[in-house]
Coordinates of C-alpha atoms and ligand atoms in Angstrom, one line a residue:
Chain A
M15 CA 11.7 35.0 25.9
S16 CA 14.4 37.0 24.4
L17 CA 14.9 37.2 20.6
S18 CA 17.9 35.0 20.7
E19 CA 16.0 32.4 22.8
F20 CA 13.2 32.7 20.3
W21 CA 15.5 31.7 17.5
D22 CA 17.0 28.9 19.5
F23 CA 13.6 27.4 20.2
L24 CA 12.4 28.0 16.6
V25 CA 15.4 26.2 15.2
L26 CA 15.1 23.4 17.7
G27 CA 11.4 23.2 16.8
V28 CA 12.1 22.9 13.1
V29 CA 14.6 20.0 13.8
L30 CA 12.1 18.2 16.0
G31 CA 9.3 19.0 13.6
S32 CA 11.2 17.6 10.6
L33 CA 11.4 14.2 12.5
Y34 CA 7.6 14.4 13.3
A35 CA 7.0 15.1 9.6
V36 CA 8.9 12.0 8.5
I37 CA 7.0 9.8 10.9
A38 CA 3.7 11.4 10.1
I39 CA 4.2 10.5 6.4
G40 CA 3.9 6.8 7.4
Y41 CA 0.6 7.4 9.1
T42 CA -0.8 9.4 6.3
L43 CA 0.3 7.0 3.5
V44 CA -1.3 4.0 5.1
Y45 CA -4.4 6.0 5.9
G46 CA -4.6 7.1 2.3
V47 CA -4.7 3.6 0.8
L48 CA -6.5 1.7 3.5
Q49 CA -8.3 4.4 5.7
L50 CA -6.5 2.6 8.5
L51 CA -5.1 4.4 11.6
N52 CA -2.0 2.3 11.9
F53 CA -1.1 2.9 15.5
A54 CA 1.6 0.3 15.4
H55 CA 3.6 2.8 13.2
S56 CA 5.1 4.1 16.5
E57 CA 6.7 0.7 17.0
V58 CA 8.0 0.7 13.4
F59 CA 9.8 3.9 14.4
M60 CA 11.0 2.3 17.7
F61 CA 12.4 -0.8 15.8
G62 CA 14.2 1.6 13.5
G63 CA 16.0 3.0 16.5
Y64 CA 17.1 -0.6 17.5
G65 CA 18.0 -1.4 13.9
G66 CA 20.6 1.4 13.9
L67 CA 21.7 0.7 17.4
L68 CA 22.3 -3.0 16.8
A69 CA 24.1 -2.5 13.5
L70 CA 26.4 0.2 15.0
T71 CA 27.0 -1.8 18.2
A72 CA 28.2 -4.7 16.1
L73 CA 30.4 -2.6 13.8
I74 CA 31.7 0.6 15.5
P75 CA 35.1 0.5 17.1
E76 CA 36.0 1.6 20.7
S77 CA 37.1 5.0 19.9
T78 CA 34.7 7.5 18.2
P79 CA 35.3 7.5 14.5
S80 CA 36.0 10.8 12.6
G81 CA 35.9 12.1 9.1
M82 CA 34.7 9.8 6.4
G83 CA 34.4 7.0 9.0
S84 CA 31.7 9.0 10.8
V85 CA 29.8 9.5 7.6
A86 CA 30.0 5.8 6.8
Y87 CA 28.7 4.9 10.3
V88 CA 25.9 7.4 10.1
L89 CA 24.8 5.9 6.7
I90 CA 25.1 2.4 8.1
G91 CA 23.0 3.3 11.1
M92 CA 20.4 5.0 9.0
L93 CA 20.1 2.2 6.5
A94 CA 19.9 -0.4 9.2
G95 CA 17.2 1.6 10.9
A96 CA 15.3 2.1 7.7
A97 CA 15.7 -1.6 6.8
L98 CA 14.4 -2.9 10.1
G99 CA 11.6 -0.3 10.1
G100 CA 10.6 -1.4 6.5
A101 CA 10.8 -5.0 7.5
V102 CA 8.6 -4.6 10.5
A103 CA 6.1 -2.6 8.6
F104 CA 6.0 -5.2 5.8
G105 CA 5.5 -8.0 8.3
L106 CA 2.9 -6.0 10.2
E107 CA 0.8 -5.6 7.0
R108 CA 1.1 -9.3 6.1
V109 CA 0.5 -10.8 9.5
A110 CA -2.0 -8.3 11.1
Y111 CA -3.9 -6.4 8.4
R112 CA -4.0 -8.5 5.2
P113 CA -6.0 -11.3 6.8
L114 CA -8.5 -8.8 8.0
R115 CA -8.8 -7.3 4.5
R116 CA -9.4 -10.8 3.1
H117 CA -12.4 -11.2 5.4
H118 CA -13.7 -7.6 4.9
A119 CA -13.4 -6.9 8.6
P120 CA -15.1 -3.8 9.8
R121 CA -13.0 -0.6 10.5
L122 CA -13.2 -1.1 14.3
V123 CA -11.5 -4.5 14.0
F124 CA -8.6 -2.9 12.1
L125 CA -8.3 -0.3 14.8
I126 CA -8.2 -2.7 17.7
T127 CA -5.8 -4.9 15.7
A128 CA -3.5 -1.9 15.2
I129 CA -3.5 -1.2 19.0
G130 CA -2.9 -4.8 19.7
A131 CA 0.0 -5.0 17.3
S132 CA 1.5 -1.9 18.9
F133 CA 1.4 -3.5 22.4
F134 CA 2.8 -6.7 21.0
L135 CA 5.6 -5.1 19.2
Y136 CA 6.9 -2.9 22.0
N137 CA 6.7 -5.7 24.5
L138 CA 8.5 -7.9 22.0
A139 CA 11.3 -5.2 21.8
G140 CA 11.4 -5.0 25.6
K141 CA 11.8 -8.8 25.8
L142 CA 14.4 -8.9 23.0
F143 CA 16.5 -5.9 23.9
G144 CA 15.8 -5.2 27.6
R145 CA 13.8 -2.5 29.1
N146 CA 16.5 0.0 29.8
P147 CA 17.2 2.9 27.5
L148 CA 20.4 2.3 25.5
P149 CA 22.7 5.1 24.1
M150 CA 23.4 5.0 20.4
P151 CA 27.1 4.2 19.9
S152 CA 28.8 7.4 19.2
M153 CA 29.5 7.9 15.5
Y154 CA 31.2 11.3 15.7
E155 CA 32.0 14.0 18.2
N156 CA 28.8 15.9 18.6
K157 CA 30.1 19.5 18.3
K158 CA 28.2 22.6 17.4
V159 CA 28.8 23.1 13.7
L160 CA 26.3 25.7 12.5
S161 CA 24.9 28.9 13.6
V162 CA 21.5 30.0 12.3
F163 CA 20.3 33.4 13.5
G164 CA 22.6 32.9 16.5
A165 CA 21.1 29.5 17.3
E166 CA 23.9 27.0 17.4
L167 CA 23.2 23.6 15.9
T168 CA 25.0 20.4 16.7
I169 CA 26.1 17.8 14.2
T170 CA 23.2 15.6 15.3
Q171 CA 20.7 18.4 14.7
V172 CA 22.0 19.2 11.3
L173 CA 22.0 15.5 10.5
I174 CA 18.4 15.2 11.5
L175 CA 17.3 18.2 9.5
V176 CA 19.3 17.3 6.4
S177 CA 18.2 13.7 6.3
A178 CA 14.6 14.5 7.1
V179 CA 14.4 17.1 4.3
A180 CA 16.1 14.6 1.9
M181 CA 13.6 11.9 2.8
M182 CA 10.6 14.3 2.4
V183 CA 11.8 15.4 -1.0
G184 CA 12.5 11.9 -2.1
L185 CA 9.1 10.6 -0.8
D186 CA 7.3 13.4 -2.5
Y187 CA 9.0 12.6 -5.7
V188 CA 8.2 8.9 -5.4
V189 CA 4.5 9.6 -4.7
N190 CA 4.0 12.2 -7.3
R191 CA 6.4 11.4 -10.1
T192 CA 6.9 7.6 -10.3
K193 CA 4.7 4.8 -11.5
M194 CA 4.7 3.2 -8.1
G195 CA 3.5 6.5 -6.7
S196 CA 0.7 6.7 -9.3
G197 CA -0.4 3.3 -8.2
I198 CA -0.5 4.4 -4.6
R199 CA -2.5 7.5 -5.4
A200 CA -4.9 5.6 -7.6
V201 CA -5.6 3.1 -4.8
A202 CA -6.1 6.0 -2.4
Q203 CA -8.6 7.6 -4.6
D204 CA -10.6 4.6 -5.9
P205 CA -9.2 1.2 -5.3
E206 CA -11.8 -0.6 -7.4
V207 CA -11.1 1.5 -10.5
A208 CA -7.4 1.3 -9.9
S209 CA -7.7 -2.5 -10.1
L210 CA -9.5 -2.1 -13.4
M211 CA -6.4 -0.2 -14.7
G212 CA -4.2 -3.2 -13.8
V213 CA -3.1 -2.0 -10.3
D214 CA -2.6 -4.9 -7.9
I215 CA -4.0 -3.5 -4.7
D216 CA -2.2 -6.0 -2.5
K217 CA 1.1 -5.0 -3.9
V218 CA 0.4 -1.3 -3.6
V219 CA -0.7 -1.7 0.0
S220 CA 2.4 -3.7 0.8
R221 CA 4.7 -1.2 -0.8
T222 CA 3.0 1.7 1.0
F223 CA 3.7 0.0 4.3
V224 CA 7.3 -0.5 3.4
L225 CA 7.7 3.0 2.2
G226 CA 6.3 4.4 5.4
G227 CA 8.4 1.9 7.4
L228 CA 11.6 2.9 5.7
L229 CA 11.0 6.5 6.6
G230 CA 9.7 5.7 10.1
G231 CA 12.7 3.4 10.8
A232 CA 15.2 6.0 9.7
A233 CA 13.5 8.6 11.8
G234 CA 13.8 6.2 14.8
F235 CA 17.5 5.9 14.2
L236 CA 17.8 9.7 14.1
F237 CA 15.7 10.2 17.2
G238 CA 17.8 7.5 19.0
T239 CA 21.0 9.3 18.0
N240 CA 19.6 12.5 19.5
S241 CA 18.6 10.9 22.8
Q242 CA 18.5 7.1 23.4
V243 CA 16.8 4.0 22.3
W244 CA 14.2 2.2 24.4
Y245 CA 11.3 0.0 23.9
T246 CA 8.5 2.5 24.4
M247 CA 10.3 5.4 22.7
G248 CA 7.7 5.3 19.9
F249 CA 4.8 6.3 22.0
L250 CA 5.0 10.0 22.4
P251 CA 6.6 10.8 19.0
G252 CA 4.1 8.4 17.4
I253 CA 1.1 10.1 18.9
T254 CA 2.5 13.5 18.1
A255 CA 3.3 12.5 14.5
F256 CA -0.2 11.0 14.2
A257 CA -1.6 14.3 15.4
A258 CA 0.6 16.0 12.8
A259 CA -0.9 13.9 10.1
V260 CA -4.4 14.8 11.2
L261 CA -3.5 18.4 11.5
G262 CA -2.1 18.5 8.0
G263 CA -5.1 16.6 6.6
I264 CA -4.8 12.9 6.9
G265 CA -4.2 11.1 3.6
N266 CA -2.3 14.2 2.3
V267 CA 1.5 13.7 2.2
R268 CA 2.4 17.3 2.1
G269 CA -0.1 18.0 4.8
A270 CA 1.7 15.5 7.0
M271 CA 5.0 17.3 6.4
L272 CA 3.5 20.6 7.2
G273 CA 1.7 19.3 10.3
G274 CA 4.9 17.8 11.6
L275 CA 6.8 21.0 11.3
V276 CA 4.0 23.0 12.9
L277 CA 3.7 20.7 15.9
G278 CA 7.5 20.5 16.4
V279 CA 7.8 24.3 16.5
V280 CA 4.7 24.7 18.7
E281 CA 6.1 22.1 21.1
T282 CA 9.5 23.7 21.6
M283 CA 8.0 27.2 21.8
T284 CA 5.6 26.0 24.5
V285 CA 8.6 24.6 26.4
G286 CA 10.5 27.8 25.9
L287 CA 7.6 29.9 27.2
W288 CA 6.2 27.8 30.0
G289 CA 8.7 25.1 30.7
D290 CA 9.0 21.4 30.0
D291 CA 5.8 20.5 32.0
W292 CA 3.8 22.0 29.3
R293 CA 5.6 20.3 26.4
Y294 CA 2.7 18.4 24.9
V295 CA 0.0 20.8 25.9
G296 CA 0.7 23.5 23.3
A297 CA 0.8 21.1 20.4
F298 CA -2.5 19.5 21.2
V299 CA -4.2 22.7 21.9
V300 CA -3.2 23.8 18.5
L301 CA -4.4 20.6 17.0
V302 CA -7.8 21.0 18.6
L303 CA -8.1 24.6 17.6
V304 CA -7.2 23.9 14.0
L305 CA -9.6 21.0 13.7
M306 CA -12.4 23.2 15.1
V307 CA -11.9 25.6 12.3
R308 CA -10.9 23.1 9.6
P309 CA -12.1 19.6 10.5
T310 CA -10.3 18.1 7.6
G311 CA -6.9 19.5 8.6
I312 CA -4.8 22.2 7.0
L313 CA -4.4 20.7 3.5
G314 CA -7.1 18.1 3.7
E315 CA -9.9 18.8 1.3
R316 CA -12.0 15.8 2.2
V317 CA -11.7 12.9 4.5
G318 CA -11.7 9.4 3.1
R319 CA -11.9 8.5 -0.5
T320 CA -15.1 10.0 -1.7
A321 CA -14.6 12.4 -4.6
Chain B
M1 CA -5.6 3.5 -37.0
S2 CA -5.7 1.7 -40.3
V3 CA -7.4 -1.4 -38.9
T4 CA -10.5 -3.3 -39.9
T5 CA -13.6 -1.5 -40.8
D6 CA -14.2 -4.6 -42.8
L7 CA -14.4 -6.8 -39.7
K8 CA -17.1 -4.6 -38.3
K9 CA -20.5 -5.4 -39.7
E10 CA -22.5 -8.4 -38.8
P11 CA -22.3 -10.7 -41.8
Q12 CA -25.6 -10.9 -43.7
G13 CA -27.4 -14.0 -44.9
G14 CA -25.3 -17.1 -45.2
E15 CA -21.8 -15.6 -44.5
P16 CA -20.0 -17.1 -41.5
A17 CA -20.3 -15.0 -38.4
A18 CA -17.3 -13.2 -37.0
P19 CA -15.6 -15.2 -34.2
V20 CA -16.9 -14.9 -30.7
V21 CA -14.7 -12.7 -28.5
L22 CA -16.5 -12.7 -25.2
E23 CA -19.0 -15.2 -24.0
L24 CA -20.9 -15.4 -20.7
R25 CA -22.3 -18.9 -20.0
D26 CA -25.0 -19.6 -17.5
L27 CA -23.7 -17.0 -15.1
R28 CA -25.1 -17.0 -11.6
V29 CA -23.9 -14.3 -9.3
F30 CA -24.9 -13.6 -5.7
Y31 CA -24.5 -10.7 -3.4
G32 CA -24.8 -12.6 -0.1
A33 CA -28.2 -14.3 -0.3
I34 CA -29.4 -12.1 -3.2
E35 CA -29.2 -13.8 -6.6
A36 CA -28.4 -10.9 -8.9
L37 CA -27.8 -13.0 -12.1
K38 CA -29.8 -16.1 -12.5
G39 CA -28.2 -17.8 -15.5
V40 CA -27.2 -15.2 -18.0
N41 CA -26.0 -16.2 -21.4
L42 CA -24.5 -13.6 -23.7
T43 CA -22.1 -13.6 -26.6
V44 CA -20.2 -10.7 -28.2
R45 CA -18.6 -11.2 -31.6
R46 CA -15.5 -9.5 -33.0
G47 CA -16.3 -6.0 -34.2
E48 CA -19.8 -5.8 -32.8
V49 CA -21.6 -3.3 -30.7
V50 CA -23.8 -5.3 -28.4
A51 CA -26.4 -3.4 -26.3
L52 CA -27.3 -4.7 -22.9
L53 CA -30.6 -3.1 -21.7
G54 CA -32.8 -3.5 -18.7
A55 CA -34.5 -1.6 -15.9
N56 CA -32.8 -0.4 -12.7
G57 CA -31.6 -3.4 -10.8
A58 CA -31.9 -5.8 -13.6
G59 CA -28.3 -6.9 -13.3
K60 CA -26.6 -5.0 -16.1
T61 CA -23.8 -3.6 -14.0
T62 CA -23.3 -7.0 -12.3
T63 CA -23.0 -8.6 -15.7
L64 CA -20.2 -6.2 -16.7
R65 CA -18.5 -6.5 -13.3
T66 CA -18.4 -10.2 -13.7
A67 CA -17.0 -10.0 -17.2
S68 CA -14.1 -7.9 -16.0
G69 CA -13.3 -10.0 -13.0
M70 CA -14.5 -7.6 -10.4
I71 CA -16.9 -10.2 -9.1
A72 CA -16.5 -14.0 -9.3
P73 CA -19.6 -15.9 -10.4
R74 CA -20.8 -18.7 -8.2
E75 CA -21.7 -20.7 -11.2
G76 CA -21.1 -20.4 -14.9
Q77 CA -18.3 -19.3 -17.0
V78 CA -16.7 -16.2 -18.6
L79 CA -14.9 -17.0 -21.8
L80 CA -12.5 -14.9 -23.8
H81 CA -11.7 -16.4 -27.2
G82 CA -13.0 -19.6 -25.8
E83 CA -10.7 -19.6 -22.8
R84 CA -12.1 -19.4 -19.3
I85 CA -11.2 -16.1 -17.6
D86 CA -13.6 -16.2 -14.6
G87 CA -11.7 -16.3 -11.4
I88 CA -8.9 -14.2 -12.8
K89 CA -8.6 -11.0 -10.8
S90 CA -9.5 -7.7 -12.6
H91 CA -6.0 -6.3 -12.3
D92 CA -4.7 -9.3 -14.2
L93 CA -7.5 -9.4 -16.6
V94 CA -6.7 -6.0 -18.2
R95 CA -3.8 -7.8 -19.8
F96 CA -6.2 -9.9 -21.7
G97 CA -7.7 -6.9 -23.4
I98 CA -10.8 -6.2 -21.5
G99 CA -11.4 -2.5 -20.8
H100 CA -14.2 -1.6 -18.4
V101 CA -15.6 1.9 -18.1
P102 CA -17.4 1.6 -14.8
E103 CA -20.8 2.9 -13.8
G104 CA -20.4 6.4 -12.5
R105 CA -17.2 6.9 -14.5
G106 CA -14.7 6.4 -11.7
V107 CA -12.4 9.2 -12.7
F108 CA -9.6 9.7 -10.2
P109 CA -10.6 13.1 -8.8
R110 CA -7.3 14.3 -7.5
M111 CA -5.4 13.4 -10.6
T112 CA -5.1 15.6 -13.7
V113 CA -6.6 14.6 -17.0
R114 CA -3.2 13.6 -18.2
E115 CA -2.5 11.5 -15.1
N116 CA -5.9 9.8 -15.4
L117 CA -5.0 8.8 -19.0
Q118 CA -1.6 7.6 -17.9
M119 CA -3.3 5.4 -15.3
G120 CA -5.2 3.8 -18.2
A121 CA -1.8 2.7 -19.6
Y122 CA -0.6 1.4 -16.2
R123 CA -0.4 -2.1 -17.5
F124 CA 2.3 -1.1 -20.0
K125 CA 5.9 -0.3 -19.2
S126 CA 5.5 3.2 -20.7
V127 CA 2.7 5.4 -21.9
D128 CA 2.2 5.3 -25.7
K129 CA 2.2 8.9 -27.0
A130 CA 0.2 7.9 -30.0
D131 CA -2.6 6.5 -27.8
M132 CA -2.7 9.7 -25.8
D133 CA -2.9 11.7 -29.1
R134 CA -5.6 9.5 -30.3
V135 CA -7.7 10.2 -27.2
F136 CA -7.2 13.9 -27.6
T137 CA -8.3 13.6 -31.2
L138 CA -11.4 11.7 -30.2
F139 CA -12.1 14.1 -27.3
P140 CA -10.7 17.5 -28.1
R141 CA -12.3 18.8 -24.9
L142 CA -9.9 16.6 -22.9
G143 CA -6.9 18.0 -24.9
E144 CA -7.8 21.5 -23.8
R145 CA -7.9 20.4 -20.2
K146 CA -4.8 18.2 -19.8
S147 CA -3.8 19.7 -16.5
Q148 CA -7.2 20.0 -14.9
L149 CA -8.1 17.8 -12.0
G150 CA -10.5 14.9 -12.9
G151 CA -12.8 15.9 -10.0
T152 CA -13.3 19.3 -11.4
L153 CA -14.4 18.2 -14.9
S154 CA -18.1 18.3 -15.9
G155 CA -20.0 15.1 -16.0
G156 CA -19.7 14.8 -19.7
E157 CA -16.0 15.5 -19.6
Q158 CA -15.6 12.9 -16.9
Q159 CA -17.4 10.4 -19.1
M160 CA -15.1 11.2 -22.0
L161 CA -12.1 10.9 -19.7
A162 CA -13.3 7.5 -18.4
I163 CA -13.6 6.2 -22.0
G164 CA -10.3 7.7 -23.0
R165 CA -8.6 6.2 -20.1
A166 CA -10.0 2.8 -20.9
L167 CA -8.7 3.2 -24.5
M168 CA -5.2 3.9 -23.2
G169 CA -5.1 0.2 -22.1
K170 CA -5.6 -0.8 -25.8
P171 CA -8.7 -3.0 -25.1
E172 CA -10.0 -5.5 -27.6
V173 CA -13.4 -5.4 -25.9
L174 CA -14.7 -2.3 -24.3
L175 CA -17.3 -2.6 -21.6
L176 CA -19.3 0.6 -21.2
D177 CA -21.7 1.0 -18.2
E178 CA -24.3 3.6 -18.9
P179 CA -22.1 6.3 -20.5
S180 CA -25.2 8.5 -20.9
M181 CA -26.1 8.6 -17.2
G182 CA -27.0 12.1 -16.1
L183 CA -25.8 13.8 -19.2
A184 CA -27.6 16.3 -21.5
P185 CA -29.0 14.9 -24.7
L186 CA -26.4 16.8 -26.8
I187 CA -23.5 15.4 -24.9
V188 CA -25.0 11.9 -25.0
Q189 CA -25.3 12.2 -28.8
Q190 CA -21.6 13.2 -29.0
I191 CA -20.5 10.4 -26.8
F192 CA -22.4 7.8 -28.7
E193 CA -20.9 9.1 -32.0
I194 CA -17.5 8.7 -30.5
V195 CA -18.2 5.2 -29.3
K196 CA -19.3 4.4 -32.8
E197 CA -16.1 5.8 -34.1
I198 CA -14.0 3.7 -31.6
N199 CA -15.9 0.7 -32.7
E200 CA -15.2 1.4 -36.4
Q201 CA -11.6 1.7 -35.5
G202 CA -11.7 -1.9 -34.5
T203 CA -12.7 -2.2 -30.8
T204 CA -15.6 -4.5 -29.9
V205 CA -18.1 -2.9 -27.6
L206 CA -20.5 -4.2 -25.0
L207 CA -22.7 -1.3 -24.1
V208 CA -25.0 -1.1 -21.0
E209 CA -27.7 1.5 -21.4
Q210 CA -31.0 2.6 -20.0
N211 CA -31.3 4.8 -23.0
A212 CA -32.6 1.9 -25.1
A213 CA -33.6 3.7 -28.3
Q214 CA -30.2 5.4 -28.8
A215 CA -28.3 2.3 -27.8
L216 CA -30.2 0.0 -30.2
R217 CA -29.8 2.5 -33.1
M218 CA -26.1 2.2 -32.7
A219 CA -25.8 -1.5 -31.8
D220 CA -25.7 -4.6 -34.0
R221 CA -27.4 -6.8 -31.5
G222 CA -29.1 -6.4 -28.1
Y223 CA -30.1 -8.2 -25.0
V224 CA -32.7 -7.2 -22.5
L225 CA -32.2 -8.2 -18.9
E226 CA -35.1 -8.6 -16.5
T227 CA -34.4 -9.4 -12.8
G228 CA -31.2 -11.2 -13.5
A229 CA -32.1 -13.2 -16.6
V230 CA -32.1 -12.5 -20.3
A231 CA -35.7 -11.8 -21.3
M232 CA -35.1 -10.9 -25.0
E233 CA -32.3 -10.9 -27.4
G234 CA -31.8 -10.4 -31.1
E235 CA -30.8 -8.0 -33.9
A236 CA -30.9 -4.4 -32.7
S237 CA -33.3 -3.5 -35.5
E238 CA -35.7 -6.2 -34.5
L239 CA -35.6 -5.2 -30.8
L240 CA -36.1 -1.6 -31.8
S241 CA -39.3 -2.5 -33.5
D242 CA -40.5 -5.1 -31.0
P243 CA -43.7 -3.8 -29.3
R244 CA -42.7 -5.2 -25.9
V245 CA -39.4 -3.3 -26.0
R246 CA -41.1 -0.2 -27.2
A247 CA -43.6 -0.4 -24.4
A248 CA -41.2 -1.2 -21.6
Y249 CA -38.1 0.8 -22.6
L250 CA -39.1 3.4 -25.1
G251 CA -42.1 4.7 -23.1
E252 CA -44.7 3.9 -25.7
G253 CA -48.1 2.3 -25.1
A254 CA -48.0 -1.2 -26.6
Ligands
ATP430 N1 -22.9 -4.8 -3.7 C1 -24.2 -5.3 -3.7 N2 -24.7 -5.8 -2.6 C2 -25.9 -6.3 -2.6 N3 -26.7 -6.3 -3.6 C3 -26.3 -5.7 -4.7 C4 -25.0 -5.2 -4.8 N4 -24.8 -4.7 -6.1 C5 -26.0 -4.9 -6.7 N5 -26.8 -5.5 -5.9 C6 -28.2 -6.0 -6.3 O1 -28.1 -6.7 -7.5 C7 -29.1 -6.4 -8.4 C8 -28.6 -6.0 -9.7 O2 -27.8 -4.8 -9.6 P1 -27.1 -4.1 -10.8 O3 -26.3 -3.0 -10.2 O4 -26.3 -5.1 -11.6 O5 -28.3 -3.5 -11.6 P2 -28.3 -2.6 -12.9 O6 -29.0 -3.3 -14.0 O7 -26.9 -2.2 -13.3 O8 -29.2 -1.4 -12.4 P3 -29.0 0.2 -12.7 O9 -29.6 0.4 -14.0 O10 -29.8 0.8 -11.6 O11 -27.6 0.5 -12.7 C9 -30.0 -5.3 -7.7 O12 -31.1 -5.9 -7.1 C10 -29.1 -4.8 -6.7 O13 -29.8 -4.3 -5.6
MG431 MG1 -26.0 -0.4 -13.2

C-alpha cells in the first residue's frame, strides 16, 4: 500500500468508523441501563434508512436539488430517519422488553426476545417495503469536495463525518451535562438507589431507547445515502457496531465511539491490504485480541453495574 | 437553619405528644414464601430519633424498604401524617418527604461527590445551592472532595455522602440503615454526632442499627425486632437499661 493509498483508506475508515460509533452508542446506552444486548438495534438502524428514503421519495422533485435545497432535503432525510428510528426503538422497548421487566424475566429471555424482535422487524420491513435494495433519492450531486492528505472526500462522506461527530458531541453532552443524562447514568450505576432519588426508572429506560434510536435511525439514513436501503442492511453494520461497543467497553459511551472508529479504520485498512474478501476478518481479529488483553474493553473498567 | 429545636424533645409528663409523622401498621411483608415481617407496628413522631434494633435478618432493612416504597407490603399500612402511602412507588414517594439512606450506602460509584449530591436533589427543578453548602458544612470532608468519584471514597466518606445526598432531597423523615456498618469507632462517633445535629435542625430520624448502645444513647425511643416482629419497645433510656437488651445486644451477661 502506497502512502497515498494509506491516507485514502484511513480517511475512508474514519468515515465508516464514525457511523459505527453512532450505532454503537445505541447498544451501549441500552446495555448501560438494562444490561441488555439489544440485537434489534440493527433493525432500528435499518428503519432509519427507510424513514429517510420514504420522506425523500415523497418530497424530492425529479431533478436533483442544489444549494440550500440540497441542505434542506438532507436535513429532512436525517430527521425522518432519526424519527422513525426513535419511534421503532420506543415501540420495541414498550412491546418487547417492558413486559419482561415487569415479570423479572431472566437475562436469557431478554436475549432471545431481542433476537426474535430483530427477525420480526426486518421481515416486517421486507414485507412493507419489498426485498430489493432501493437507492436513496438524490439530494445533491455527489462531487468530491474536500481533500485531506491527498484523500478526496465526496459530499456524502463529509456529510457522514460531520453529522456523526455532531451527534456524538451532542449525545456526550446530553449524557454528561443534562438532568436527563444524570438520570440515565444513575440508573446504569444503581437503579434501586436512583429510584430513591426520585428517578422514574421506566421513563429513563424509555428515553434511553429513544435516544439510541434517534442516533441509530440517523445513521441508517446516512448509510443508505452512501449505498442503498434494504431490509437486511442492519445486519453487518449492527454486528460490527455491537462489536465496537464491546471493544470500547460496553456501557461506556465514549468507549463505544472509540471502538467504532477503531473498527472502521481496521476494516478499511484490511480491505486495502488484502482485498474485500477479508473485510470483516481484520476487525474481528482486533476485537478478539483486545478482549484477550482487556476483557472489559478499552475504556471499560468493569462489566455490569457492580461498583 | 433557624427551625425548631423546640419541636425536638419528647414531651415529658402530661404534655401532649408531638404529632405522628410516620406510622407502620400491622405490616406483613413476604419475599416469595418467606415472611420477613410478621405484623410490625411502629410510630415515629415529629422531631424524634427512633432507633430500630435487632439481630441480623430480623427484618430491619425490610422495614425501612417498605416505609420508602421499595417493597409493597402484602398486608398492613404505611401512613405518613395519617395518609396511606403504601403502594406508592419509591420514586414518587420522595416528593412526600421521605429520605432513605440505604444499607451499604448506595453511592453512585462513577459520579463525583458533587454529582451524587445533585442526584439527591433530582426531584427538584434545580439544585439548591444553600442545601449543598449545608452538606459541606456538616461534612467538611466532602467539601474537600467535590470532584472525587464516589467509588473512590473511603467507607466513612461514602456514608457521609449517602447521608448528605439524602439531605439534598429536603426530607422530613430520614431513614438511616446501619450508618455505622464497617466503620472505625471514631468515624461512627462523628457520623452519629452529625445525625444528631441533623435531627436538631428539624429532621425526624428513624435509625436502624446493630450498634445498639450508641443508637439508644442518641435516640428518644427504640424498637427491637426479632424475626420479623417487634419484641420490645419503649423509651431509649429504658431499653438501654433493660437487662434483656443488655444481654442480647450489648454483649453483657444478663
Ligand atoms: N430479596 C430477598 N429475598 C429473599 N429473602 C430476603 C430478601 N431480603 C431479605 N430477605 C430475608 O428477610 C429477612 C429479613 O431481612 P432484612 O434484610 O430485613 O434483615 P436485617 O434486619 O436488615 O438484617 P441485617 O442486620 O443483616 O441487615 C431475612 O431472613 C432475609 O434473609
Ligand atoms: Mg439490614
